[in-house]
Amino acid sequence: MRQTFLTFLRGGDSALPGYRLSLAATLLWTGFFIVLPLCALAIRPWQDGMGAVVGALHDTRMFAALWTSFSSAALAALFNLPIGLLLAWALVRGDLPGRRVADALVDLPLALPTAVSGITLATLYGPQGWLGAPLAKLGIVVAYSRPGIVLALMFVGLPFVVRTVEPVLKNLPRDLEEAAVLLGARPWQIVLRVILAPLLPALITGFGLAFARGVGEYGSVIFIAGNQPFRSEIAPLLVVVRLQEFDYPGATAIALVLLLTSLAALALVGVVRRKFSAWGDAA
Amino acid sequence: MSVLIQNLVRCAPGTRKRLLNDVSLDVPTGAFVALVGPSGAGKTTLLRAIAGLDTCESGSLLLDGQKVENMQDRARKIGFVFQNYALFPHMTVARNISFGLDVQPRAMRPSQGEIAARVQELLDLMQLPDMGKAYPARLSGGQRQRVALARALATGPGLLLLDEPFGALDPIVRRTIRSWLRSLHDRLGLTTILVTHDQEEALEVADRIVVMQQGSIMQDASPEELDKEPATAFVMEFLGESATFRGVVQDGWFTPEEDGVLPFAVAAEIAPGPADAMIRPFEITIASADLVQGQTVPISSQGVRNGYRHYLARLKDRTIAVHIPDYTGENVLSESYGVLDISRARLFRDGKRYS
């Protein structure tokens, strides 16, 4: 007994010293940080009885907010795909001056406090903003409506697409394109069949990450969204609203639905990605 | 398809350094030419220029006697096998091979059934009949090589360009693929240009060897000619192990400056003066010490390899390898001292061959 415990601690034949001990410690901490809060989230709604949860789930305002969140996140992630791909392309293949600066700027939306980006976007695209005013003259309303939400989510989601596509693009040998040219492929055929096809798994991953970030995004959205119930109210905001009303079962019920739907969506993205990257598995 | 290159010059991008320095080459239809040379000699650059993958500063390139301007004219007439094969990783072997057919405009494209038949035909030809559904990641190096070849041949090109095609293969696979490639070339009536840094490979597979150095062609000849009459000391050295003896030509005789090496008669028209005699280890013979005059040198046996008994002759400052054909399996030298007879050497002066 003591013997087996010692071998476990020594880590068997792993190259890392003290592998099992550190793994156990890591798992314990991960449990406290991630698994425990998630479990609490799953358990909490039921503590006030089934009735409270069922009542909270029968809320059309909640469903409207969930729909706004998920559809906006999906749209934003979708729009980010071509933009992110082009940016990654410019960073990898382009030799523009200031490429390194641009490279650093791509990550900025991740570092910026989300409230700052939210206020900036709201100011820019507001009815009196630099971009909002001319757009309003054209009859396009961005701020305080759905387009505003999508815009904010695109802002925070873009780095995910760029950073997942970039390394794959970098590792894509140039002679694939040359081979395609010599085999008689025309430029659009090369882009579609030789460049985009192998990038597809990375693009799907980037989409999944940007989507996940978009669903959970709060700070950058609430300033530009207008937050009208049933129209431009996102689910995370509704959670806060419910909390302020001391409606804990309602808040946790929304959170639970949010959690489960996100999980399902990410699982779906994973399945799709695996389907498109079967070619990468070596024997 | 014949290839005619005249005075081709290509500079490294953004510099004046010449990667190809006034290269001219005539490859008739049906020839099998090997471009050899050390790294950085411009072999791959020349091959890429023929394929049209790089543009050149000046000079002309004619395929079948005609100038080709754009890639679309070249495409499908040239099969190119890249050094690392450049297989499309996300396509099955069959899709890789049929790529050149799939991308043709609808009016020219063969039907799905014809394409499938062509792919199967090529897979059989490459001895990979059951590999059509596999992805390149699952193939071995030799298999990838053959898939790349099949893909290059799918559109029925007249010219096959191969960039170091055997580089990543183990010696046994190399040897079989090499002879198989040669028979494929003969069977399909291709014109083939192959880049390699392995001179033995080139000598074995090609009809003509083009030796390149620093962006220029040093010599363009058949393997026999190259072996018998290397144009420069570099070619001599590059084509195989050789030994150089410094000496002086005087009165129709070459006299080596080292002891233990016999003088030998040379053509009378060679001007007197210093010269280098270069010789292959198997062309040197060892003369018995008591039959000739002169300083003898110690000689030790190093065992037998490939039918040759290897000896080391210890001159004053260096050792010279001597390979003597071994018929009997016994040490043919009766004594451990002798004199080197290098009368089969070729004479070079300032790097150029004299006789």
XYZ file of C-alpha atoms in Angstrom:
638
model
C 0.000 0.000 0.000
C 2.684 2.407 1.126
C 4.858 1.160 -1.724
C 2.251 1.883 -4.416
C 1.568 5.310 -2.956
C 5.273 6.137 -3.177
C 5.489 4.990 -6.805
C 2.460 7.127 -7.567
C 4.176 10.118 -5.977
C 7.385 9.458 -7.907
C 5.362 9.605 -11.105
C 6.046 6.183 -12.588
C 7.990 6.700 -15.803
C 7.077 10.312 -16.539
C 9.870 12.661 -17.590
C 8.552 15.476 -15.384
C 9.907 15.242 -11.832
C 7.154 14.887 -9.261
C 4.642 14.612 -12.051
C 1.860 12.901 -10.110
C 2.160 15.092 -7.049
C 1.985 18.262 -9.107
C -0.814 16.810 -11.205
C -2.813 16.023 -8.078
C -2.238 19.549 -6.729
C -3.190 21.072 -10.071
C -6.352 19.013 -10.308
C -7.307 19.996 -6.788
C -6.905 23.683 -7.539
C -8.667 23.363 -10.886
C -11.472 21.694 -8.989
C -11.770 24.605 -6.591
C -11.519 27.232 -9.319
C -13.599 25.754 -12.089
C -15.488 22.576 -11.257
C -16.795 23.671 -7.867
C -18.285 26.998 -9.057
C -19.853 25.226 -12.045
C -21.377 22.591 -9.763
C -22.664 25.314 -7.447
C -24.211 26.994 -10.452
C -25.908 23.762 -11.453
C -27.219 23.102 -7.934
C -28.227 26.575 -6.748
C -31.410 27.075 -8.865
C -33.048 23.987 -7.375
C -32.541 25.002 -3.741
C -35.689 27.107 -3.666
C -37.711 24.229 -5.002
C -38.791 23.127 -8.466
C -41.474 25.781 -8.599
C -39.057 28.672 -8.543
C -37.007 27.228 -11.424
C -40.041 26.396 -13.516
C -41.349 29.874 -12.873
C -38.068 31.468 -13.849
C -37.880 29.372 -17.004
C -41.353 30.527 -18.034
C -40.073 33.994 -18.667
C -40.364 35.260 -22.264
C -38.023 38.149 -21.458
C -35.342 35.606 -20.580
C -35.806 33.717 -23.832
C -35.637 36.951 -25.803
C -32.393 37.839 -24.023
C -30.919 34.381 -24.633
C -31.869 34.600 -28.289
C -30.250 38.041 -28.565
C -27.072 36.777 -26.945
C -26.662 33.585 -28.964
C -27.697 34.935 -32.349
C -25.560 38.077 -31.944
C -22.566 36.003 -30.859
C -23.007 33.628 -33.811
C -23.377 36.511 -36.271
C -20.371 38.342 -34.863
C -18.208 35.201 -34.974
C -19.359 34.565 -38.545
C -18.499 38.109 -39.660
C -15.169 37.790 -37.908
C -14.159 34.783 -40.039
C -13.404 36.640 -43.299
C -11.957 39.655 -41.488
C -9.818 37.497 -39.219
C -8.658 35.380 -42.134
C -7.609 38.454 -44.099
C -5.818 39.920 -41.090
C -4.000 36.644 -40.437
C -3.088 36.498 -44.115
C -1.698 40.027 -44.033
C 0.291 39.240 -40.884
C 1.755 36.004 -42.250
C 2.162 36.653 -45.960
C 2.108 40.413 -46.275
C 5.301 42.416 -45.987
C 3.695 45.737 -45.187
C 5.625 48.181 -43.061
C 4.365 48.260 -39.494
C 3.414 44.615 -39.619
C 4.847 44.007 -36.158
C 2.864 46.868 -34.703
C -0.311 45.509 -36.270
C 0.594 42.111 -34.880
C 0.681 43.545 -31.366
C -2.518 45.544 -31.884
C -4.510 42.436 -32.796
C -4.405 41.253 -29.184
C -5.475 44.608 -27.785
C -9.212 43.811 -27.531
C -8.237 41.010 -25.140
C -6.193 43.296 -22.917
C -8.479 46.338 -22.916
C -10.990 46.491 -20.049
C -14.239 45.559 -21.755
C -16.025 48.611 -20.338
C -13.458 50.868 -22.007
C -14.029 49.294 -25.420
C -17.797 49.441 -24.787
C -17.772 53.139 -24.000
C -15.456 53.860 -26.936
C -17.696 52.010 -29.354
C -20.830 53.659 -27.941
C -19.259 57.095 -28.326
C -18.062 56.415 -31.858
C -21.284 54.895 -33.113
C -23.733 56.879 -30.970
C -26.191 59.245 -32.701
C -23.707 62.120 -32.280
C -20.550 60.031 -32.749
C -17.926 60.384 -35.457
C -19.215 57.360 -37.273
C -22.734 57.218 -35.830
C -23.791 60.657 -37.131
C -22.968 60.066 -40.827
C -24.403 56.569 -40.608
C -27.611 57.904 -39.035
C -27.957 60.293 -42.015
C -27.862 57.242 -44.266
C -30.572 55.694 -42.146
C -28.330 53.117 -40.506
C -28.706 52.892 -36.749
C -25.864 51.060 -35.062
C -25.869 52.106 -31.429
C -28.582 50.995 -29.013
C -29.794 48.193 -31.311
C -28.841 44.709 -32.484
C -26.142 45.873 -34.972
C -24.426 47.590 -32.043
C -24.298 44.339 -30.088
C -22.885 42.452 -33.051
C -20.307 45.202 -33.591
C -19.133 45.076 -29.973
C -18.909 41.280 -30.081
C -16.934 41.411 -33.316
C -14.496 43.761 -31.614
C -13.788 41.413 -28.726
C -13.936 38.216 -30.809
C -11.573 39.138 -33.631
C -8.281 38.199 -31.885
C -9.522 34.633 -31.422
C -10.026 34.093 -35.134
C -6.735 35.770 -36.097
C -4.698 33.887 -33.524
C -6.091 30.472 -34.359
C -5.754 30.858 -38.132
C -2.347 32.531 -38.104
C -0.125 29.595 -37.022
C -1.868 27.166 -39.369
C -1.468 29.574 -42.260
C 2.171 30.075 -41.339
C 2.769 26.328 -41.495
C 1.014 25.936 -44.820
C 3.873 25.309 -47.281
C 4.058 27.757 -50.154
C 4.891 25.005 -52.581
C 1.325 23.711 -52.213
C 0.252 26.793 -54.134
C 3.055 26.385 -56.655
C 2.110 22.753 -57.162
C -1.500 23.791 -57.738
C -0.443 26.446 -60.273
C 1.634 23.921 -62.202
C -1.297 21.520 -62.229
C -3.345 24.184 -63.960
C -5.454 25.540 -61.092
C -6.744 29.071 -61.517
C -6.310 31.616 -58.694
C -9.777 31.212 -57.189
C -9.415 27.442 -57.306
C -6.139 27.706 -55.416
C -7.715 29.899 -52.749
C -10.721 27.620 -52.309
C -9.185 24.185 -52.675
C -5.593 24.561 -51.549
C -5.599 27.362 -48.975
C -9.068 27.595 -47.427
C -9.717 23.865 -47.212
C -6.747 23.080 -44.933
C -7.531 26.214 -42.892
C -11.095 25.098 -42.271
C -10.463 23.321 -38.927
C -8.637 26.410 -37.639
C -11.423 28.676 -38.869
C -14.012 26.528 -37.087
C -11.978 26.616 -33.879
C -11.654 30.386 -34.201
C -15.388 30.642 -34.742
C -16.045 28.530 -31.654
C -13.762 30.636 -29.456
C -15.145 33.954 -30.731
C -18.685 32.633 -30.292
C -18.025 31.477 -26.729
C -16.474 34.797 -25.856
C -19.435 36.585 -27.475
C -22.029 34.666 -25.477
C -20.350 35.542 -22.191
C -19.428 39.115 -23.094
C -20.915 41.775 -20.837
C -18.869 44.926 -20.392
C -18.306 45.980 -23.968
C -21.902 45.261 -24.995
C -24.068 46.950 -22.389
C -22.891 50.472 -23.287
C -23.773 50.173 -26.950
C -26.719 47.775 -26.759
C -29.383 50.110 -25.379
C -30.540 47.213 -23.214
C -34.216 47.376 -24.053
C -35.985 44.243 -22.806
C -37.136 41.955 -25.637
C -35.092 43.949 -28.165
C -31.495 44.572 -27.282
C -31.025 43.019 -23.888
C -28.346 40.340 -23.610
C -28.621 37.365 -21.256
C -25.597 38.255 -19.038
C -27.185 41.668 -18.416
C -30.471 40.029 -17.479
C -28.588 37.958 -14.907
C -27.327 41.181 -13.340
C -30.802 42.700 -13.485
C -32.270 39.684 -11.709
C -29.545 39.825 -9.075
C -30.329 43.468 -8.420
C -33.932 42.468 -7.922
C -32.737 39.867 -5.379
C -34.268 37.201 -7.648
C -31.555 34.592 -7.087
C -33.454 31.612 -8.524
C -34.203 33.637 -11.664
C -30.594 34.745 -12.052
C -29.154 31.271 -11.559
C -31.771 29.730 -13.857
C -30.674 32.023 -16.680
C -27.063 31.274 -15.867
C -27.759 27.543 -15.974
C -29.484 27.755 -19.370
C -26.616 29.921 -20.607
C -24.109 27.370 -19.361
C -25.847 24.357 -20.891
C -26.476 26.023 -24.244
C -22.877 27.245 -24.481
C -21.667 23.748 -23.664
C -23.847 22.239 -26.366
C -22.793 24.852 -28.909
C -19.094 24.332 -28.203
C -19.524 20.556 -28.370
C -21.166 20.979 -31.758
C -18.285 23.160 -32.958
C -15.888 20.451 -31.773
C -17.747 17.750 -33.659
C -17.793 19.800 -36.853
C -14.110 20.590 -36.508
C -13.159 16.950 -36.029
C -15.179 16.048 -39.080
C -13.188 18.505 -41.172
C -9.778 17.644 -39.779
C -9.856 13.859 -40.133
C -7.051 14.156 -42.680
C -4.604 15.356 -40.042
C -4.569 12.091 -38.104
C -1.445 10.121 -38.809
C -1.601 6.350 -38.810
C 9.093 17.975 -74.930
C 12.391 19.693 -75.683
C 13.805 22.468 -73.550
C 16.138 25.150 -74.869
C 17.626 27.662 -72.449
C 19.733 30.536 -73.682
C 21.795 32.900 -71.538
C 19.493 32.716 -68.556
C 20.335 35.135 -65.732
C 18.552 35.286 -62.406
C 19.580 37.465 -59.491
C 18.675 36.911 -55.870
C 15.662 39.130 -55.124
C 16.718 42.662 -54.261
C 20.431 42.057 -54.799
C 22.903 41.840 -57.644
C 24.131 38.408 -56.631
C 23.604 36.057 -59.538
C 21.887 32.788 -58.748
C 22.005 31.800 -62.408
C 24.887 33.230 -64.367
C 24.375 33.092 -68.125
C 23.132 29.521 -68.247
C 22.501 27.839 -71.594
C 21.196 24.310 -71.882
C 19.677 22.234 -74.659
C 17.592 19.235 -73.623
C 16.180 17.259 -76.568
C 12.901 15.352 -76.362
C 13.257 12.057 -74.549
C 16.451 12.940 -72.708
C 17.051 12.157 -69.056
C 19.224 14.932 -67.665
C 20.539 15.257 -64.134
C 21.535 18.623 -62.696
C 24.194 18.034 -60.060
C 26.331 20.266 -57.933
C 26.933 21.274 -54.346
C 24.319 23.132 -52.279
C 23.744 26.637 -53.568
C 25.012 25.840 -57.064
C 21.739 26.970 -58.632
C 20.321 23.555 -59.559
C 16.906 24.076 -58.002
C 16.858 27.689 -59.217
C 17.368 26.471 -62.774
C 14.670 23.811 -62.378
C 12.215 26.374 -60.999
C 13.049 28.734 -63.841
C 12.243 26.004 -66.362
C 8.929 25.404 -64.584
C 8.249 29.141 -64.654
C 7.939 29.397 -60.878
C 10.495 32.199 -60.781
C 11.036 34.984 -63.252
C 14.482 35.640 -64.664
C 16.207 38.938 -65.372
C 17.300 38.042 -68.889
C 17.677 35.142 -71.264
C 15.139 33.000 -73.037
C 13.463 29.679 -72.433
C 11.862 27.699 -75.246
C 9.683 24.660 -74.680
C 9.243 22.606 -77.856
C 10.805 25.537 -79.708
C 8.182 27.979 -78.486
C 8.382 30.786 -75.996
C 6.023 30.345 -73.062
C 4.863 33.540 -71.448
C 2.228 32.738 -68.866
C 1.636 29.960 -66.376
C -1.580 28.769 -68.001
C 0.353 27.701 -71.098
C 2.836 25.820 -68.991
C 0.388 24.176 -66.692
C -0.348 20.518 -67.359
C 2.537 20.256 -69.854
C 5.087 20.197 -67.052
C 5.002 17.733 -64.204
C 6.887 19.001 -61.168
C 7.790 16.892 -58.154
C 8.798 19.050 -55.201
C 11.556 18.161 -52.809
C 9.104 17.670 -49.935
C 6.416 16.420 -52.342
C 3.942 19.287 -51.554
C 0.990 16.904 -51.364
C -2.285 18.567 -50.399
C -2.695 17.361 -46.804
C -6.477 17.660 -46.702
C -7.110 15.589 -49.817
C -7.022 11.831 -50.170
C -4.370 10.277 -52.351
C -6.918 9.864 -55.146
C -8.011 13.511 -54.908
C -4.385 14.609 -54.888
C -3.685 12.675 -58.061
C -6.824 13.874 -59.818
C -6.304 17.527 -58.810
C -4.829 18.529 -62.171
C -7.873 17.024 -63.907
C -10.449 18.340 -61.412
C -9.426 21.962 -61.864
C -9.737 21.978 -65.633
C -12.544 24.073 -67.105
C -15.741 22.065 -67.450
C -15.518 21.941 -71.242
C -12.083 20.268 -71.132
C -12.513 18.216 -67.992
C -12.844 14.447 -68.404
C -15.968 12.854 -66.895
C -15.942 11.635 -63.294
C -15.663 8.049 -64.516
C -12.708 8.844 -66.760
C -10.944 10.690 -63.944
C -11.485 7.766 -61.568
C -10.143 5.355 -64.177
C -7.087 7.557 -64.765
C -6.409 7.757 -61.028
C -6.628 3.982 -60.672
C -4.365 3.525 -63.660
C -1.760 5.821 -62.099
C -2.094 4.160 -58.689
C -1.417 0.812 -60.355
C 1.504 2.287 -62.245
C 2.936 3.617 -58.969
C 2.357 0.244 -57.322
C -0.049 1.757 -54.787
C -3.311 0.162 -55.950
C -5.173 0.317 -52.606
C -3.984 3.688 -51.358
C -6.573 5.901 -53.053
C -8.606 6.618 -49.921
C -5.698 7.278 -47.552
C -4.571 10.773 -46.562
C -0.948 11.831 -47.180
C -0.262 11.972 -43.421
C -0.628 8.203 -43.282
C 1.859 7.417 -46.052
C 5.545 6.559 -45.786
C 8.162 8.709 -47.499
C 8.475 6.394 -50.493
C 4.721 6.240 -50.928
C 4.375 10.043 -50.762
C 7.094 10.321 -53.351
C 5.190 8.060 -55.713
C 1.886 9.867 -55.092
C 3.612 13.166 -55.917
C 4.912 11.579 -59.101
C 1.461 10.237 -59.990
C -0.056 13.665 -59.417
C 2.559 15.247 -61.684
C 1.885 12.665 -64.402
C -1.923 12.762 -64.219
C -2.339 15.509 -66.813
C -0.010 13.721 -69.227
C 2.894 16.186 -69.271
C 5.748 15.845 -71.751
C 8.330 17.220 -69.352
C 8.972 15.901 -65.872
C 10.942 18.049 -63.432
C 12.133 16.433 -60.204
C 13.685 18.409 -57.361
C 15.820 16.137 -55.167
C 13.209 13.409 -55.425
C 15.143 10.837 -53.445
C 16.420 13.112 -50.714
C 14.268 11.855 -47.865
C 14.307 8.153 -48.688
C 16.373 5.386 -47.159
C 19.126 3.814 -49.332
C 17.222 0.662 -50.321
C 14.021 2.485 -51.284
C 16.159 5.047 -53.096
C 17.761 2.410 -55.252
C 14.509 0.707 -56.239
C 12.648 3.979 -56.923
C 15.592 5.230 -58.954
C 15.616 2.344 -61.411
C 11.831 2.281 -61.455
C 11.801 5.983 -62.363
C 14.229 5.341 -65.185
C 12.024 2.604 -66.648
C 8.957 4.839 -66.231
C 10.737 7.578 -68.164
C 11.529 5.171 -70.994
C 8.051 3.661 -71.037
C 6.159 6.981 -71.119
C 8.571 8.679 -73.505
C 9.095 11.606 -71.129
C 11.739 14.265 -71.079
C 13.063 14.298 -67.542
C 15.233 16.789 -65.696
C 16.297 15.745 -62.224
C 18.080 17.745 -59.556
C 20.285 15.884 -57.127
C 23.345 16.529 -55.035
C 24.253 12.862 -55.136
C 26.579 12.349 -58.094
C 26.368 8.558 -57.923
C 22.616 8.707 -58.286
C 22.960 11.019 -61.276
C 25.550 8.819 -62.954
C 23.335 5.787 -62.556
C 20.017 7.154 -63.750
C 20.725 9.909 -66.296
C 21.910 9.972 -69.907
C 23.448 13.351 -69.422
C 24.914 15.059 -66.420
C 25.014 18.820 -66.051
C 27.469 19.823 -63.344
C 26.761 23.244 -61.853
C 28.820 25.447 -59.578
C 28.023 28.962 -58.350
C 25.199 29.515 -60.817
C 27.112 28.381 -63.885
C 27.246 25.138 -65.822
C 30.733 23.687 -65.470
C 30.241 20.713 -67.745
C 27.417 19.082 -69.672
C 28.298 15.574 -70.787
C 27.436 11.887 -70.714
C 28.475 9.932 -67.620
C 31.311 8.212 -69.537
C 32.652 11.454 -70.942
C 32.413 13.105 -67.552
C 34.358 10.301 -65.981
C 36.996 10.202 -68.693
C 37.362 13.887 -69.454
C 36.253 16.101 -66.570
C 36.523 19.721 -67.665
C 37.714 21.165 -64.381
C 39.304 20.037 -61.159
C 35.981 20.774 -59.432
C 34.079 18.377 -61.701
C 36.744 15.733 -61.157
C 36.498 16.150 -57.421
C 32.715 16.336 -57.343
C 32.190 13.131 -59.287
C 33.986 10.940 -56.817
C 36.862 10.455 -54.458
C 40.093 11.682 -55.996
C 43.655 12.453 -55.065
C 45.641 15.457 -56.269
C 49.417 15.397 -56.807
C 51.209 18.661 -57.346
C 54.150 18.569 -59.707
C 55.933 19.995 -62.727
C 55.694 19.237 -66.449
C 59.074 19.245 -68.186
C 60.239 17.650 -71.444
C 57.093 15.572 -71.867
C 57.211 14.223 -68.300
C 55.155 15.025 -65.224
C 57.278 14.850 -62.112
C 55.389 14.819 -58.799
C 56.937 16.886 -56.050
C 56.374 14.222 -53.407
C 58.589 11.220 -52.840
C 57.179 7.770 -53.456
C 55.234 8.727 -56.585
C 56.536 7.827 -60.042
C 56.878 10.398 -62.842
C 54.932 9.628 -66.002
C 55.011 10.643 -69.651
C 52.524 13.249 -70.853
C 51.583 14.574 -74.301
C 54.418 16.558 -75.803
C 52.314 19.643 -76.569
C 51.708 20.410 -72.914
C 53.642 23.526 -72.022
C 56.228 23.109 -69.268
C 55.345 24.454 -65.856
C 53.555 23.500 -62.632
C 50.459 21.300 -62.924
C 48.177 19.111 -60.809
C 47.669 15.434 -61.524
C 44.280 14.147 -60.310
C 43.434 10.483 -60.105
C 40.792 8.194 -58.627
C 41.883 5.730 -55.916
C 41.111 2.731 -58.139
C 43.276 4.077 -60.979
C 46.417 4.184 -58.878
C 48.602 1.099 -58.957
C 51.378 0.165 -56.603
C 54.718 -0.701 -58.113
C 56.986 -3.070 -56.273
C 59.884 -1.330 -54.608
C 62.615 -3.510 -56.098
C 61.477 -3.052 -59.728
C 61.609 0.728 -59.821
C 63.949 3.359 -58.612
C 62.930 6.021 -56.174
C 61.879 6.513 -52.606
C 59.411 3.911 -51.385
C 56.556 4.683 -48.991
C 54.915 2.494 -46.343
C 51.623 0.921 -47.469
C 49.068 -0.699 -45.201
C 46.031 -2.799 -46.091
C 42.610 -1.560 -44.943
C 40.483 -4.584 -45.851
C 38.181 -5.384 -48.760
C 35.081 -3.462 -49.853
C 32.953 -3.939 -52.988
C 35.586 -6.129 -54.640
C 38.420 -3.700 -54.040
C 41.200 -4.092 -51.535
C 41.779 -0.731 -49.894
C 45.299 0.406 -49.091
C 46.659 3.513 -47.468
C 49.963 4.838 -48.800
C 51.718 7.029 -46.270
C 53.427 9.921 -48.075
C 55.511 12.469 -46.196
C 52.646 14.784 -45.136
C 49.474 12.887 -45.990
C 47.985 9.520 -46.772
C 46.609 8.459 -50.157
C 43.842 5.879 -50.584
C 44.585 3.209 -53.198
C 41.956 0.679 -54.301
C 43.200 -2.454 -56.060
C 40.692 -4.929 -57.594
C 40.556 -7.973 -55.399
C 40.078 -11.167 -57.413
C 41.649 -13.725 -55.177
C 40.544 -12.535 -51.789
C 44.163 -12.370 -50.715
C 46.457 -9.492 -50.126
C 48.187 -9.061 -53.506
C 50.984 -6.929 -52.125
C 53.848 -9.017 -50.933
C 55.633 -6.238 -49.094
C 54.542 -3.274 -47.066
C 56.574 -0.748 -49.061
C 55.982 0.428 -52.614
C 55.872 3.281 -55.118
C 52.663 4.833 -56.464
C 52.093 4.672 -60.221
C 49.679 7.463 -61.195
C 50.150 7.340 -64.963
C 46.355 7.219 -65.506
C 45.942 10.628 -63.859
C 44.417 13.629 -65.638
C 46.465 16.812 -65.688
C 44.981 20.123 -64.584
C 46.470 23.578 -64.664
C 44.684 26.481 -62.944
C 41.700 24.201 -62.392
C 41.262 23.366 -66.107
C 42.022 19.952 -67.560
C 45.024 19.525 -69.871
C 44.996 15.886 -70.902
